[in-house]
Short mmCIF file of C-alpha atoms in Angstrom, two decimals:
data_model
loop_
_atom_site.label_atom_id
_atom_site.label_comp_id
_atom_site.label_asym_id
_atom_site.label_seq_id
_atom_site.Cartn_x
_atom_site.Cartn_y
_atom_site.Cartn_z
CA MET A 1 0.00 0.00 0.00
CA ALA A 2 1.57 3.28 -1.10
CA GLY A 3 1.26 6.43 0.92
CA TYR A 4 2.95 8.74 3.41
CA ILE A 5 2.47 9.73 7.04
CA LEU A 6 2.72 13.40 8.04
CA ALA A 7 3.83 13.62 11.69
CA LEU A 8 3.54 16.93 13.53
CA ASP A 9 5.98 17.20 16.43
CA GLN A 10 5.25 20.24 18.59
CA GLY A 11 8.00 20.57 21.19
CA THR A 12 8.98 23.06 23.86
CA THR A 13 11.37 25.06 21.71
CA SER A 14 10.30 24.23 18.15
CA SER A 15 7.58 22.93 15.86
CA ARG A 16 8.47 20.27 13.34
CA ALA A 17 6.80 18.27 10.60
CA ILE A 18 8.31 15.02 9.35
CA ILE A 19 7.09 12.92 6.43
CA TYR A 20 7.55 9.14 6.61
CA ASP A 21 7.36 6.79 3.64
CA ASP A 22 5.70 3.37 3.44
CA ARG A 23 8.66 1.78 5.28
CA ALA A 24 8.58 4.32 8.15
CA ARG A 25 11.68 6.12 6.88
CA PRO A 26 11.84 9.92 7.33
CA ILE A 27 12.11 11.57 3.92
CA GLN A 28 11.58 15.24 4.77
CA VAL A 29 11.83 17.44 7.84
CA SER A 30 10.72 21.03 8.34
CA GLN A 31 11.41 22.85 11.61
CA GLN A 32 10.79 26.32 13.04
CA GLU A 33 11.79 27.62 16.46
CA THR A 34 9.23 28.88 18.95
CA THR A 35 9.83 31.53 21.59
CA LEU A 36 9.75 30.89 25.32
CA ILE A 37 8.66 33.91 27.37
CA THR A 38 9.70 34.29 31.02
CA PRO A 39 7.90 37.41 32.30
CA LYS A 40 9.03 36.79 35.89
CA ALA A 41 10.83 34.20 37.99
CA GLY A 42 9.13 30.82 37.76
CA TYR A 43 6.90 31.84 34.85
CA VAL A 44 7.36 30.13 31.44
CA GLU A 45 4.93 30.95 28.64
CA GLN A 46 4.49 30.76 24.88
CA ASP A 47 2.26 32.44 22.33
CA ALA A 48 -0.35 29.81 21.45
CA MET A 49 -0.89 31.33 18.01
CA GLN A 50 2.84 31.12 17.31
CA ILE A 51 2.68 27.43 18.18
CA TRP A 52 -0.16 26.98 15.69
CA HIS A 53 1.32 29.11 12.91
CA THR A 54 4.77 27.50 13.08
CA GLN A 55 3.27 24.02 13.19
CA ILE A 56 0.98 24.41 10.17
CA SER A 57 3.73 26.23 8.27
CA CYS A 58 6.09 23.31 8.86
CA ALA A 59 3.42 20.88 7.63
CA HIS A 60 3.02 22.73 4.33
CA ASP A 61 6.78 23.20 3.95
CA ALA A 62 7.50 19.49 4.49
CA ILE A 63 4.96 18.44 1.86
CA ASN A 64 6.28 20.99 -0.66
CA GLN A 65 9.96 20.25 -0.03
CA ALA A 66 9.34 16.51 -0.42
CA GLY A 67 7.84 17.17 -3.85
CA LEU A 68 4.52 15.69 -2.74
CA LEU A 69 0.91 16.77 -2.81
CA ALA A 70 -1.46 16.69 0.14
CA THR A 71 -3.33 13.96 -1.74
CA ASP A 72 -0.25 11.73 -1.25
CA ILE A 73 -0.61 11.91 2.55
CA SER A 74 -2.51 8.92 3.94
CA SER A 75 -2.65 9.99 7.56
CA LEU A 76 -1.70 12.76 9.96
CA ALA A 77 -0.18 12.09 13.39
CA ILE A 78 0.51 14.44 16.30
CA THR A 79 2.98 14.30 19.16
CA ASN A 80 3.47 17.17 21.56
CA GLN A 81 5.05 18.70 24.63
CA ARG A 82 2.92 17.47 27.50
CA GLU A 83 1.29 19.25 30.49
CA THR A 84 1.41 22.63 28.71
CA ILE A 85 -2.07 24.20 28.59
CA VAL A 86 -3.96 26.63 26.38
CA PHE A 87 -7.27 28.42 27.07
CA TRP A 88 -9.28 29.51 24.04
CA ASP A 89 -12.67 30.86 23.04
CA LYS A 90 -14.90 28.00 21.89
CA ARG A 91 -16.65 30.18 19.32
CA THR A 92 -13.77 32.12 17.78
CA GLY A 93 -10.91 29.70 18.44
CA LYS A 94 -8.73 32.56 19.69
CA PRO A 95 -6.42 32.03 22.69
CA LEU A 96 -7.57 33.78 25.86
CA ALA A 97 -4.12 33.82 27.48
CA PRO A 98 -0.56 32.71 26.81
CA ALA A 99 0.14 28.98 26.77
CA ILE A 100 1.49 27.99 30.20
CA ILE A 101 4.48 25.70 29.67
CA TRP A 102 5.16 22.48 31.58
CA GLN A 103 8.29 24.06 33.12
CA ASP A 104 6.22 26.85 34.72
CA ARG A 105 6.27 26.87 38.56
CA ARG A 106 3.79 29.64 39.41
CA SER A 107 1.34 27.19 40.98
CA ASP A 108 3.83 25.85 43.51
CA SER A 109 2.11 27.34 46.59
CA TRP A 110 -1.26 25.84 45.53
CA CYS A 111 0.34 22.41 45.21
CA GLN A 112 2.11 22.64 48.57
CA GLN A 113 -1.10 23.65 50.36
CA LEU A 114 -3.02 20.70 48.89
CA GLN A 115 -0.26 18.16 49.51
CA LYS A 116 -0.67 18.34 53.28
CA GLN A 117 -4.45 18.24 53.36
CA GLN A 118 -6.11 15.05 54.49
CA LEU A 119 -9.28 13.53 53.09
CA LYS A 120 -12.29 13.75 55.39
CA ASP A 121 -12.61 10.80 57.76
CA SER A 122 -9.33 9.39 56.51
CA ASP A 123 -5.62 9.45 57.28
CA VAL A 124 -4.84 9.59 53.54
CA THR A 125 -3.29 12.85 52.36
CA MET A 126 -4.31 14.58 49.14
CA GLN A 127 -0.86 13.73 47.78
CA GLN A 128 -1.50 10.03 48.33
CA HIS A 129 -5.04 10.21 47.00
CA VAL A 130 -4.02 12.04 43.85
CA GLN A 131 -1.39 9.38 43.18
CA GLN A 132 -3.94 6.59 43.66
CA VAL A 133 -6.32 8.18 41.15
CA THR A 134 -3.97 9.71 38.57
CA GLY A 135 -0.60 8.02 39.11
CA LEU A 136 0.92 11.50 39.41
CA ARG A 137 1.91 13.96 42.14
CA LEU A 138 0.67 17.35 43.26
CA ASP A 139 3.33 19.33 41.47
CA PRO A 140 3.31 22.51 39.33
CA TYR A 141 4.59 20.33 36.48
CA PHE A 142 1.10 19.00 35.76
CA SER A 143 -1.73 20.69 33.89
CA ALA A 144 -4.39 20.97 36.61
CA SER A 145 -2.31 23.30 38.76
CA LYS A 146 -1.80 25.65 35.81
CA ILE A 147 -5.49 25.56 34.93
CA VAL A 148 -6.52 26.37 38.50
CA TRP A 149 -4.02 29.24 38.68
CA MET A 150 -5.35 30.74 35.45
CA LEU A 151 -8.98 30.45 36.54
CA ASP A 152 -8.15 32.17 39.83
CA ASN A 153 -5.94 34.91 38.41
CA HIS A 154 -7.06 35.74 34.88
CA PRO A 155 -9.85 38.38 34.73
CA ASN A 156 -13.29 36.98 33.82
CA LEU A 157 -11.93 33.56 32.82
CA LYS A 158 -13.75 31.60 35.52
CA ASP A 159 -17.06 33.38 34.83
CA ARG A 160 -16.76 32.73 31.11
CA ALA A 161 -15.82 29.10 31.77
CA GLN A 162 -18.94 28.61 33.92
CA ARG A 163 -21.02 29.98 31.04
CA GLY A 164 -19.55 27.34 28.74
CA GLU A 165 -17.66 29.80 26.56
CA VAL A 166 -14.16 28.56 27.29
CA ALA A 167 -12.19 25.52 26.15
CA VAL A 168 -8.94 24.34 27.70
CA GLY A 169 -6.60 21.64 26.59
CA THR A 170 -3.05 20.43 26.20
CA ILE A 171 -1.11 21.20 23.03
CA ASP A 172 -2.52 18.22 21.14
CA SER A 173 -6.04 19.51 21.91
CA TRP A 174 -5.14 23.01 20.76
CA LEU A 175 -3.65 21.78 17.48
CA MET A 176 -6.57 19.46 16.76
CA PHE A 177 -9.08 22.23 17.40
CA LYS A 178 -7.27 24.41 14.86
CA LEU A 179 -6.65 21.60 12.37
CA THR A 180 -10.23 20.33 12.33
CA GLY A 181 -11.98 23.64 12.75
CA GLY A 182 -13.63 22.85 16.06
CA GLU A 183 -13.02 19.32 17.43
CA HIS A 184 -12.34 19.55 21.18
CA VAL A 185 -10.59 16.25 21.90
CA ILE A 186 -7.51 14.91 23.69
CA ASP A 187 -5.55 11.69 23.42
CA ILE A 188 -5.57 9.48 26.53
CA SER A 189 -1.78 9.64 27.01
CA ASN A 190 -1.97 13.44 27.26
CA ALA A 191 -5.10 13.29 29.42
CA SER A 192 -3.20 11.09 31.87
CA ARG A 193 -0.75 13.97 32.43
CA THR A 194 -3.33 16.54 33.51
CA LEU A 195 -3.74 15.49 37.18
CA MET A 196 -7.49 15.23 36.53
CA TYR A 197 -7.76 11.86 34.75
CA ASP A 198 -8.51 8.61 36.57
CA ILE A 199 -6.12 6.07 35.05
CA ASN A 200 -7.99 3.21 36.74
CA LYS A 201 -11.50 4.06 35.50
CA LEU A 202 -10.21 5.70 32.29
CA GLN A 203 -12.30 8.84 32.64
CA TRP A 204 -12.10 12.37 34.01
CA SER A 205 -12.23 12.23 37.80
CA ASP A 206 -15.38 14.04 38.96
CA GLU A 207 -14.03 13.99 42.51
CA LEU A 208 -10.79 15.77 41.60
CA LEU A 209 -12.53 18.21 39.27
CA SER A 210 -14.80 19.16 42.15
CA LYS A 211 -11.86 19.48 44.54
CA PHE A 212 -9.96 21.66 42.07
CA ASP A 213 -13.12 23.61 41.08
CA VAL A 214 -12.61 22.88 37.37
CA SER A 215 -15.70 22.62 35.18
CA LYS A 216 -15.84 19.43 33.08
CA GLN A 217 -17.52 21.29 30.21
CA MET A 218 -14.20 23.09 29.64
CA LEU A 219 -12.36 19.83 29.10
CA PRO A 220 -11.91 17.90 25.85
CA LYS A 221 -13.31 14.47 25.03
CA VAL A 222 -10.76 11.72 25.71
CA ILE A 223 -10.00 9.45 22.76
CA ALA A 224 -7.75 6.37 22.38
CA SER A 225 -4.31 7.00 20.97
CA ASP A 226 -5.19 5.43 17.64
CA GLY A 227 -8.78 6.67 17.67
CA ASP A 228 -10.75 8.83 15.27
CA PHE A 229 -9.66 12.41 15.92
CA GLY A 230 -11.45 13.80 12.88
CA LYS A 231 -10.15 15.22 9.61
CA THR A 232 -8.39 18.45 8.75
CA LYS A 233 -10.88 21.18 7.82
CA LYS A 234 -11.58 22.01 4.20
CA GLY A 235 -9.14 24.43 2.64
CA LEU A 236 -6.27 23.73 5.06
CA PHE A 237 -4.74 21.21 2.65
CA ALA A 238 -5.72 20.09 -0.84
CA LYS A 239 -7.65 17.25 0.77
CA GLN A 240 -9.07 16.52 4.21
CA ILE A 241 -6.46 14.36 5.93
CA PRO A 242 -7.58 12.03 8.74
CA ILE A 243 -5.82 12.43 12.11
CA GLN A 244 -5.25 8.80 13.11
CA ALA A 245 -2.77 8.85 15.99
CA VAL A 246 -1.89 11.20 18.86
CA LEU A 247 0.62 10.61 21.66
CA GLY A 248 2.37 12.75 24.24
CA ASP A 249 6.01 13.11 23.25
CA GLN A 250 7.50 10.73 25.80
CA GLN A 251 4.94 8.01 25.17
CA ALA A 252 5.57 8.43 21.45
CA ALA A 253 9.30 7.94 22.04
CA LEU A 254 8.62 4.77 24.06
CA PHE A 255 6.57 3.39 21.17
CA GLY A 256 9.07 4.54 18.56
CA GLN A 257 11.93 2.85 20.42
CA GLY A 258 10.06 -0.43 20.07
CA CYS A 259 9.48 -0.70 23.84
CA VAL A 260 6.15 -2.44 23.31
CA SER A 261 6.95 -5.34 25.65
CA GLU A 262 6.78 -5.20 29.43
CA GLY A 263 10.11 -4.32 31.08
CA MET A 264 11.59 -2.41 28.13
CA ALA A 265 12.71 1.17 28.81
CA LYS A 266 13.92 4.27 27.01
CA ASN A 267 15.38 7.61 28.02
CA THR A 268 14.84 10.77 26.00
CA TYR A 269 17.46 13.50 26.32
CA GLY A 270 15.56 16.58 25.22
CA THR A 271 14.89 19.86 27.02
CA GLY A 272 14.22 17.66 30.02
CA CYS A 273 15.12 14.02 30.50
CA PHE A 274 12.39 11.41 30.59
CA MET A 275 12.80 7.73 31.34
CA LEU A 276 9.82 5.48 30.71
CA MET A 277 9.43 1.75 31.28
CA ASN A 278 6.61 -0.34 29.83
CA ILE A 279 4.87 -2.05 32.78
CA GLY A 280 2.11 -3.81 30.85
CA HIS A 281 -1.66 -3.60 31.04
CA GLU A 282 -2.24 -3.18 34.77
CA VAL A 283 -1.87 -0.01 36.86
CA GLN A 284 1.17 -0.24 39.11
CA LEU A 285 1.71 2.71 41.44
CA SER A 286 5.27 3.66 42.24
CA GLN A 287 6.53 3.26 45.80
CA HIS A 288 9.68 5.25 45.07
CA GLN A 289 8.61 8.70 43.93
CA LEU A 290 8.06 7.90 40.25
CA LEU A 291 4.96 8.46 38.16
CA THR A 292 2.53 5.98 36.66
CA THR A 293 1.13 7.11 33.35
CA VAL A 294 -0.85 5.80 30.39
CA GLY A 295 1.58 4.80 27.67
CA TRP A 296 -1.06 4.39 24.98
CA GLN A 297 -4.43 2.88 24.27
CA ARG A 298 -4.89 1.09 20.97
CA ARG A 299 -6.97 -1.52 19.21
CA LEU A 300 -6.64 -5.06 20.50
CA LYS A 301 -4.31 -7.05 18.26
CA HIS A 302 -5.65 -10.48 19.26
CA GLN A 303 -9.31 -11.04 19.97
CA GLN A 304 -11.03 -14.26 20.95
CA PHE A 305 -14.77 -14.72 20.77
CA ILE A 306 -17.10 -16.38 23.24
CA GLY A 307 -20.34 -16.61 21.35
CA ASN A 308 -20.83 -13.05 20.15
CA GLN A 309 -18.67 -11.58 22.86
CA ILE A 310 -15.03 -10.50 22.65
CA GLU A 311 -12.55 -11.70 25.24
CA HIS A 312 -8.90 -10.73 25.58
CA PRO A 313 -6.36 -12.54 27.79
CA SER A 314 -5.78 -9.44 29.93
CA LEU A 315 -9.52 -9.21 30.58
CA SER A 316 -10.08 -12.88 31.35
CA LYS A 317 -9.98 -12.24 35.08
CA LEU A 318 -13.22 -10.29 34.69
CA VAL A 319 -15.04 -13.42 33.51
CA LYS A 320 -16.22 -15.23 36.62
CA SER A 321 -18.43 -18.28 37.07
CA GLY A 322 -19.30 -18.51 33.41
CA GLN A 323 -20.25 -14.84 33.11
CA ARG A 324 -19.76 -13.16 29.75
CA ILE A 325 -18.37 -9.65 29.25
CA LEU A 326 -21.38 -7.78 27.94
CA ASN A 327 -19.54 -4.59 27.00
CA PRO A 328 -15.89 -5.55 26.64
CA ALA A 329 -13.18 -2.98 26.10
CA ARG A 330 -12.21 -2.96 22.44
CA ARG A 331 -8.98 -1.10 23.05
CA GLU A 332 -6.14 -2.11 25.31
CA VAL A 333 -4.26 0.24 27.63
CA THR A 334 -0.50 -0.02 28.17
CA TYR A 335 0.89 1.72 31.25
CA ALA A 336 4.37 3.03 31.98
CA LEU A 337 6.49 4.05 34.94
CA GLU A 338 8.10 7.43 34.38
CA GLY A 339 10.87 9.44 35.91
CA SER A 340 10.89 13.09 34.87
CA VAL A 341 14.06 15.17 35.00
CA PHE A 342 13.30 18.85 34.37
CA MET A 343 16.70 19.97 33.07
CA ALA A 344 18.77 18.02 30.52
CA GLY A 345 19.43 19.66 27.16
CA ALA A 346 18.23 22.88 28.74
CA ILE A 347 21.41 22.84 30.86
CA VAL A 348 23.48 23.03 27.68
CA GLN A 349 21.30 25.90 26.47
CA TRP A 350 21.99 27.71 29.76
CA LEU A 351 25.74 27.25 29.34
CA ARG A 352 25.45 28.62 25.80
CA ASP A 353 23.00 31.49 26.25
CA ASN A 354 23.52 32.63 29.86
CA LEU A 355 27.21 31.93 30.37
CA GLY A 356 28.37 32.21 26.77
CA LEU A 357 30.73 29.23 27.06
CA PHE A 358 30.23 28.30 23.38
CA TYR A 359 28.24 29.35 20.33
CA LYS A 360 26.54 26.09 19.33
CA SER A 361 25.10 23.46 21.65
CA GLN A 362 27.08 20.75 19.84
CA ASP A 363 30.30 22.45 20.99
CA VAL A 364 29.73 21.41 24.60
CA GLU A 365 31.24 17.97 23.95
CA ARG A 366 34.43 19.45 22.48
CA LEU A 367 34.77 21.82 25.45
CA ALA A 368 34.11 19.07 28.01
CA ASN A 369 36.73 16.86 26.35
CA GLU A 370 39.42 19.48 27.03
CA VAL A 371 39.69 18.00 30.54
CA GLU A 372 39.92 14.36 31.56
CA SER A 373 37.40 14.76 34.36
CA SER A 374 35.26 17.36 36.09
CA GLU A 375 37.55 16.84 39.13
CA GLU A 376 35.50 17.94 42.17
CA VAL A 377 33.10 20.21 40.25
CA VAL A 378 29.45 19.13 40.52
CA LEU A 379 26.50 20.96 38.99
CA VAL A 380 23.08 20.34 40.55
CA PRO A 381 20.79 21.71 37.78
CA ALA A 382 17.76 22.61 39.90
CA PHE A 383 16.97 25.65 37.73
CA THR A 384 13.26 24.78 37.94
CA GLY A 385 13.49 22.62 41.05
CA LEU A 386 14.33 18.92 41.02
CA GLY A 387 12.02 16.32 39.50
CA ALA A 388 12.00 12.57 40.16
CA PRO A 389 12.79 11.05 42.54
CA TYR A 390 13.25 14.16 44.73
CA TRP A 391 10.30 16.35 43.75
CA ARG A 392 11.59 19.54 45.30
CA SER A 393 10.22 22.58 43.52
CA ASP A 394 11.54 24.94 46.21
CA ILE A 395 15.28 24.61 45.60
CA THR A 396 17.60 26.29 43.11
CA ALA A 397 20.64 25.29 41.08
CA SER A 398 24.12 25.08 42.62
CA ILE A 399 27.73 24.43 41.58
CA PHE A 400 29.96 22.69 44.14
CA GLY A 401 33.67 21.97 44.30
CA MET A 402 34.98 25.02 42.44
CA THR A 403 38.64 26.00 42.96
CA ARG A 404 41.04 28.51 41.38
CA GLY A 405 41.96 25.77 38.93
CA SER A 406 38.39 25.18 37.77
CA SER A 407 37.75 26.17 34.16
CA LYS A 408 34.80 26.45 31.84
CA ALA A 409 35.73 22.97 30.57
CA HIS A 410 35.22 21.54 34.06
CA ILE A 411 31.82 23.24 34.27
CA ALA A 412 30.83 21.90 30.85
CA ARG A 413 31.85 18.37 31.80
CA ALA A 414 30.04 18.64 35.15
CA ALA A 415 26.92 19.81 33.31
CA LEU A 416 26.92 16.73 31.06
CA GLU A 417 27.61 14.47 34.03
CA SER A 418 24.65 15.98 35.91
CA ILE A 419 22.33 14.70 33.17
CA ALA A 420 23.67 11.16 33.59
CA PHE A 421 23.55 11.39 37.40
CA GLN A 422 19.90 12.44 37.38
CA THR A 423 19.11 9.53 35.05
CA TYR A 424 20.92 7.16 37.41
CA ASP A 425 18.73 8.31 40.31
CA VAL A 426 15.59 7.76 38.27
CA LEU A 427 16.67 4.30 37.13
CA THR A 428 17.55 3.28 40.69
CA ALA A 429 14.02 4.19 41.80
CA MET A 430 12.53 2.46 38.76
CA GLN A 431 14.40 -0.77 39.46
CA LYS A 432 12.97 -0.82 42.98
CA ASP A 433 9.44 -0.52 41.57
CA SER A 434 9.83 -2.97 38.70
CA PRO A 435 10.25 -6.75 39.05
CA SER A 436 12.10 -6.76 35.71
CA PRO A 437 15.82 -5.85 35.90
CA LEU A 438 16.92 -3.46 33.18
CA THR A 439 19.34 -5.12 30.75
CA GLU A 440 19.71 -2.22 28.31
CA LEU A 441 18.60 1.38 27.90
CA ARG A 442 17.45 2.74 24.55
CA VAL A 443 18.13 6.45 24.13
CA ASP A 444 17.00 9.26 21.88
CA GLY A 445 16.68 13.03 21.74
CA GLY A 446 19.20 15.68 20.72
CA ALA A 447 21.65 15.19 23.61
CA SER A 448 21.88 11.44 22.93
CA ASN A 449 24.16 12.37 20.00
CA ASN A 450 26.77 13.44 22.58
CA ASN A 451 29.18 10.48 22.75
CA LEU A 452 30.85 11.66 25.95
CA LEU A 453 27.49 11.85 27.73
CA MET A 454 26.30 8.46 26.43
CA GLN A 455 29.51 6.69 27.49
CA PHE A 456 29.35 8.27 30.95
CA GLN A 457 25.68 7.25 31.15
CA ALA A 458 26.53 3.62 30.39
CA ASP A 459 29.32 3.74 32.98
CA MET A 460 26.97 5.09 35.66
CA LEU A 461 24.13 2.66 34.92
CA GLY A 462 26.25 -0.42 34.40
CA VAL A 463 24.16 -1.54 31.40
CA PRO A 464 24.61 -1.00 27.65
CA VAL A 465 23.16 2.21 26.23
CA LEU A 466 21.72 1.70 22.74
CA ARG A 467 21.43 4.65 20.39
CA PRO A 468 19.44 4.15 17.19
CA LYS A 469 20.37 5.76 13.90
CA ASP A 470 17.23 7.87 14.10
CA THR A 471 17.51 9.69 17.44
CA GLU A 472 14.50 11.94 16.69
CA ILE A 473 12.28 9.06 17.63
CA THR A 474 9.29 10.98 19.02
CA ALA A 475 7.74 11.82 15.66
CA LYS A 476 8.55 8.34 14.38
CA GLY A 477 6.67 6.71 17.27
CA VAL A 478 3.39 8.46 16.56
CA ALA A 479 3.92 8.02 12.80
CA LEU A 480 4.23 4.26 13.35
CA LEU A 481 0.97 4.21 15.30
CA ALA A 482 -0.82 6.23 12.60
CA GLY A 483 0.63 4.06 9.85
CA ILE A 484 -0.55 0.86 11.54
CA ASN A 485 -3.98 2.43 12.04
CA ALA A 486 -4.12 3.46 8.38
CA GLY A 487 -3.02 0.04 7.15
CA LEU A 488 0.23 1.42 5.71
CA TYR A 489 2.37 -0.49 8.24
CA ASP A 490 1.96 -3.64 10.31
CA GLU A 491 3.30 -4.57 13.75
CA THR A 492 6.59 -5.85 12.32
CA THR A 493 7.42 -2.34 11.09
CA ILE A 494 8.08 -1.27 14.71
CA ASP A 495 11.15 -3.54 14.99
CA ASP A 496 12.10 -3.55 11.31
CA SER A 497 12.47 0.24 11.24
CA TRP A 498 14.69 0.41 14.36
CA HIS A 499 18.40 0.37 13.46
CA LEU A 500 21.30 0.53 15.91
CA ASP A 501 23.81 3.34 15.45
CA ARG A 502 26.05 2.61 18.41
CA CYS A 503 26.10 0.56 21.58
CA PHE A 504 27.92 2.17 24.53
CA GLU A 505 29.19 -0.59 26.83
CA PRO A 506 30.09 0.18 30.47
CA GLN A 507 33.87 0.60 30.80
CA MET A 508 34.44 2.26 34.16
CA SER A 509 35.59 0.28 37.18
CA ALA A 510 33.16 -0.21 40.05
CA ASP A 511 35.37 1.84 42.41
CA GLU A 512 35.58 4.81 40.05
CA ARG A 513 31.85 4.65 39.42
CA GLU A 514 31.12 4.72 43.15
CA GLN A 515 33.42 7.73 43.60
CA HIS A 516 31.47 9.66 40.97
CA LEU A 517 28.11 8.72 42.50
CA HIS A 518 29.30 9.57 46.02
CA LYS A 519 30.37 13.02 44.84
CA TRP A 520 26.97 13.57 43.20
CA HIS A 521 24.93 12.44 46.17
CA GLN A 522 26.97 14.58 48.54
CA ALA A 523 26.09 17.60 46.42
CA ILE A 524 22.42 16.57 46.32
CA SER A 525 22.36 16.25 50.12
CA LYS A 526 23.75 19.76 50.51
CA THR A 527 21.21 21.13 48.04
CA LEU A 528 18.27 19.49 49.78
CA GLN A 529 19.19 20.78 53.25
#
């Protein structure tokens, strides 16, 4: 079957469009930067219309540069920065405020107040309850806190919302509203990042919406990751293109890395650093400060019939004493454990833009290689607090161990090492939660092209680090899902299209590794005091 997949990849610092052929190979990329706005400390915003305009411009550019027509595109797929929210007017489709970015910390005080509250007639805290329902934590990172802050602080927004005039959604929702001309929908993987979605019942939590004072009529309809998201509106392209797959960026990377079996894990080195492990089809809450999230929900691959009823092995426990499933689920949910590190590639950007240590981000590896080690220099990159497994939004970044002999090369090397150290902490927590020992780590994202960082990462983890030839795996993941949905690909394409670029084997001695980790954890202890 001939055809192409157009994947839209809307990230924190850029919008991209990538076209994939009938073998899931990228044939054309178009990219435009977007502007982050920081009006005051802790605030991170974007212009929602800039997000839309850059994204649709990239889509048209990619089609034109590939020498294709819109009629050649079989399916459209979307992957996006998660947790970021946009409010817009349901009637006009115009944004009512800036997009509030996932890195924004303005809602920290609201989160801290709720964390300590206890449920009525219970010794369970709100923090514990929220984790039981959503798999997440009360942290400014997640969408609900940003939505509540906007409703409380933006003039007339709450009144308009109560009158049903306002829509709110994550970036996938915003793009789909604009693409379709009015569909207000959200993919389940993005919904699971809002702090308002019950990952057990697979629906918006009425209890949490009431607690947060958020009106359900503002929220989008939740759809499976390979569901029917509608078609692009007439006139946007030469034909109406069906939107057949949507995934949050980290879930898309998990799928694109071929981590479709339980126990497989990937780490994405982007603006932040996100490690996800496939934990199968049952909710498993972390006991070690990690998150549980929906990986994806898709059509069942294998269905068995009992009479006229559908049964699936993962649902067989629901059939008791000869009972039949009258309304069986036709789509299967895959869950993931996640460790979120807020600063990864963004540390390199800080060295470049704020300190002026080099002109291009790629130059950080050359600079770091000017010294054999960071010596005693340790950078704790808590520029927006620390994520998993510490979850401390109240602390700031620090550099330890500086002497008169310390140079910018030592700082650059310490910055790269801090990314690997944070990943080590996440993996350690993940291994405690998971019964499956990690035997390899698949990596992607811009910073995974840094050989020094990847070798140090393998040394710290003690397992091979596998980098595929295509490290921009996020768009590929959602393109694969769309292609399977459209009939352009089959399940074998997931593995067949993954090609190893380099395997980084651990080389450091156990003693040296422990010295590095001791130095890091000493610095963390000082920071957390």
